[in-house]
PDB file of C-alpha atoms in Angstrom:
ATOM      1  CA  MET A1238       0.000   0.000   0.000  1.00 68.00           C
ATOM      2  CA  CYS A1239       1.230   3.483  -0.848  1.00 79.00           C
ATOM      3  CA  LEU A1240       0.533   6.595   1.155  1.00 84.00           C
ATOM      4  CA  ALA A1241       0.956  10.229   0.139  1.00 91.00           C
ATOM      5  CA  VAL A1242       1.172  12.725   2.983  1.00 94.00           C
ATOM      6  CA  PRO A1243       0.135  16.379   2.710  1.00 96.00           C
ATOM      7  CA  GLY A1244       2.674  19.041   3.547  1.00 96.00           C
ATOM      8  CA  ARG A1245       2.997  22.820   3.291  1.00 97.00           C
ATOM      9  CA  VAL A1246       5.682  24.186   0.979  1.00 98.00           C
ATOM     10  CA  ILE A1247       7.933  26.494   2.990  1.00 98.00           C
ATOM     11  CA  SER A1248      10.663  27.170   0.413  1.00 98.00           C
ATOM     12  CA  ILE A1249      11.443  26.522  -3.237  1.00 98.00           C
ATOM     13  CA  ASP A1250      14.788  26.376  -5.035  1.00 97.00           C
ATOM     14  CA  GLY A1251      14.367  25.329  -8.661  1.00 95.00           C
ATOM     15  CA  ASP A1252      12.865  21.831  -8.781  1.00 96.00           C
ATOM     16  CA  MET A1253      13.537  21.263  -5.076  1.00 98.00           C
ATOM     17  CA  GLY A1254      11.582  22.464  -2.097  1.00 98.00           C
ATOM     18  CA  ILE A1255      11.219  22.068   1.626  1.00 98.00           C
ATOM     19  CA  ILE A1256       7.856  20.997   2.975  1.00 98.00           C
ATOM     20  CA  GLU A1257       6.589  20.997   6.529  1.00 96.00           C
ATOM     21  CA  VAL A1258       4.447  18.208   7.960  1.00 92.00           C
ATOM     22  CA  GLY A1259       3.687  18.945  11.589  1.00 83.00           C
ATOM     23  CA  ASN A1260       7.077  19.573  13.208  1.00 88.00           C
ATOM     24  CA  LEU A1261       9.016  17.798  10.437  1.00 92.00           C
ATOM     25  CA  LYS A1262      10.709  19.474   7.499  1.00 97.00           C
ATOM     26  CA  ARG A1263      11.717  17.457   4.443  1.00 96.00           C
ATOM     27  CA  ASN A1264      13.408  18.126   1.121  1.00 98.00           C
ATOM     28  CA  VAL A1265      11.213  17.093  -1.803  1.00 98.00           C
ATOM     29  CA  PHE A1266      11.352  17.133  -5.580  1.00 98.00           C
ATOM     30  CA  LEU A1267       8.826  19.553  -7.097  1.00 98.00           C
ATOM     31  CA  HIS A1268       9.278  18.669 -10.786  1.00 97.00           C
ATOM     32  CA  LEU A1269       5.784  17.093 -10.945  1.00 97.00           C
ATOM     33  CA  THR A1270       4.182  20.247  -9.488  1.00 96.00           C
ATOM     34  CA  PRO A1271       5.864  23.095 -11.398  1.00 94.00           C
ATOM     35  CA  ASP A1272       3.162  25.677 -10.560  1.00 96.00           C
ATOM     36  CA  VAL A1273       3.340  25.221  -6.792  1.00 97.00           C
ATOM     37  CA  SER A1274       4.191  28.257  -4.621  1.00 97.00           C
ATOM     38  CA  VAL A1275       5.364  28.805  -1.054  1.00 98.00           C
ATOM     39  CA  ASP A1276       2.503  28.187   1.422  1.00 97.00           C
ATOM     40  CA  ASP A1277       0.696  25.829  -0.997  1.00 98.00           C
ATOM     41  CA  TYR A1278      -0.054  22.301   0.164  1.00 98.00           C
ATOM     42  CA  VAL A1279       1.138  19.272  -1.790  1.00 98.00           C
ATOM     43  CA  LEU A1280       0.803  15.518  -1.514  1.00 97.00           C
ATOM     44  CA  VAL A1281       4.234  13.930  -1.030  1.00 97.00           C
ATOM     45  CA  HIS A1282       5.090  10.344  -1.900  1.00 96.00           C
ATOM     46  CA  ALA A1283       8.601   8.864  -1.968  1.00 94.00           C
ATOM     47  CA  GLY A1284      10.268  12.269  -1.766  1.00 95.00           C
ATOM     48  CA  CYS A1285       8.260  13.826  -4.610  1.00 97.00           C
ATOM     49  CA  ALA A1286       5.390  16.280  -4.489  1.00 97.00           C
ATOM     50  CA  ILE A1287       2.907  14.471  -6.740  1.00 97.00           C
ATOM     51  CA  SER A1288       0.026  16.975  -6.746  1.00 96.00           C
ATOM     52  CA  GLU A1289      -1.299  20.119  -5.139  1.00 97.00           C
ATOM     53  CA  ILE A1290      -4.005  19.780  -2.499  1.00 97.00           C
ATOM     54  CA  ASP A1291      -6.467  22.225  -0.985  1.00 95.00           C
ATOM     55  CA  GLU A1292      -5.429  23.542   2.464  1.00 95.00           C
ATOM     56  CA  VAL A1293      -8.692  22.413   4.096  1.00 96.00           C
ATOM     57  CA  GLU A1294      -8.369  18.907   2.662  1.00 95.00           C
ATOM     58  CA  ALA A1295      -4.708  18.774   3.735  1.00 95.00           C
ATOM     59  CA  LYS A1296      -5.577  19.700   7.319  1.00 93.00           C
ATOM     60  CA  ILE A1297      -8.408  17.136   7.446  1.00 94.00           C
ATOM     61  CA  THR A1298      -6.033  14.435   6.207  1.00 91.00           C
ATOM     62  CA  LEU A1299      -3.319  15.419   8.698  1.00 90.00           C
ATOM     63  CA  ASP A1300      -5.859  15.319  11.545  1.00 91.00           C
ATOM     64  CA  ILE A1301      -6.918  11.806  10.504  1.00 91.00           C
ATOM     65  CA  LEU A1302      -3.296  10.630  10.321  1.00 87.00           C
ATOM     66  CA  LYS A1303      -2.622  12.087  13.777  1.00 87.00           C
ATOM     67  CA  GLU A1304      -5.707  10.342  15.143  1.00 88.00           C
ATOM     68  CA  LEU A1305      -4.538   7.028  13.671  1.00 85.00           C
ATOM     69  CA  ALA A1306      -1.080   7.490  15.194  1.00 80.00           C
ATOM     70  CA  ASP A1307      -2.625   8.278  18.589  1.00 81.00           C
ATOM     71  CA  CYS A1308      -4.699   5.079  18.389  1.00 83.00           C
ATOM     72  CA  GLU A1309      -1.599   3.025  17.606  1.00 64.00           C
ATOM     73  CA  ILE A1310       0.280   4.526  20.577  1.00 67.00           C
ATOM     74  CA  ARG A1311      -2.562   3.589  22.936  1.00 64.00           C
ATOM     75  CA  ARG A1312      -2.480  -0.049  21.779  1.00 60.00           C
TER      76      ARG A1312
END
C-alpha cells in the first residue's frame, strides 16, 4: 500500500523544495508540481510532491493521520 502525505511548501529552489508536515521538514522534488508556490499544500510520496491539495483537505487528512497514530500509541 502506498501513502501520500500532505505538507505545506515552505521554500522553493528550482525543482527542489522544503515541505513541513507537523514539526518535520523534508526536502522534496517539485518537478511534478511546477506551478506550486510557497505556502501551498502538496501531496508527497517517496520524496516527490505528486500533486497540489487544498489547504482544508490537507488539514483534514493530517488530523486523521494524527488520530490514527494516537490510536496506535494507545495499543
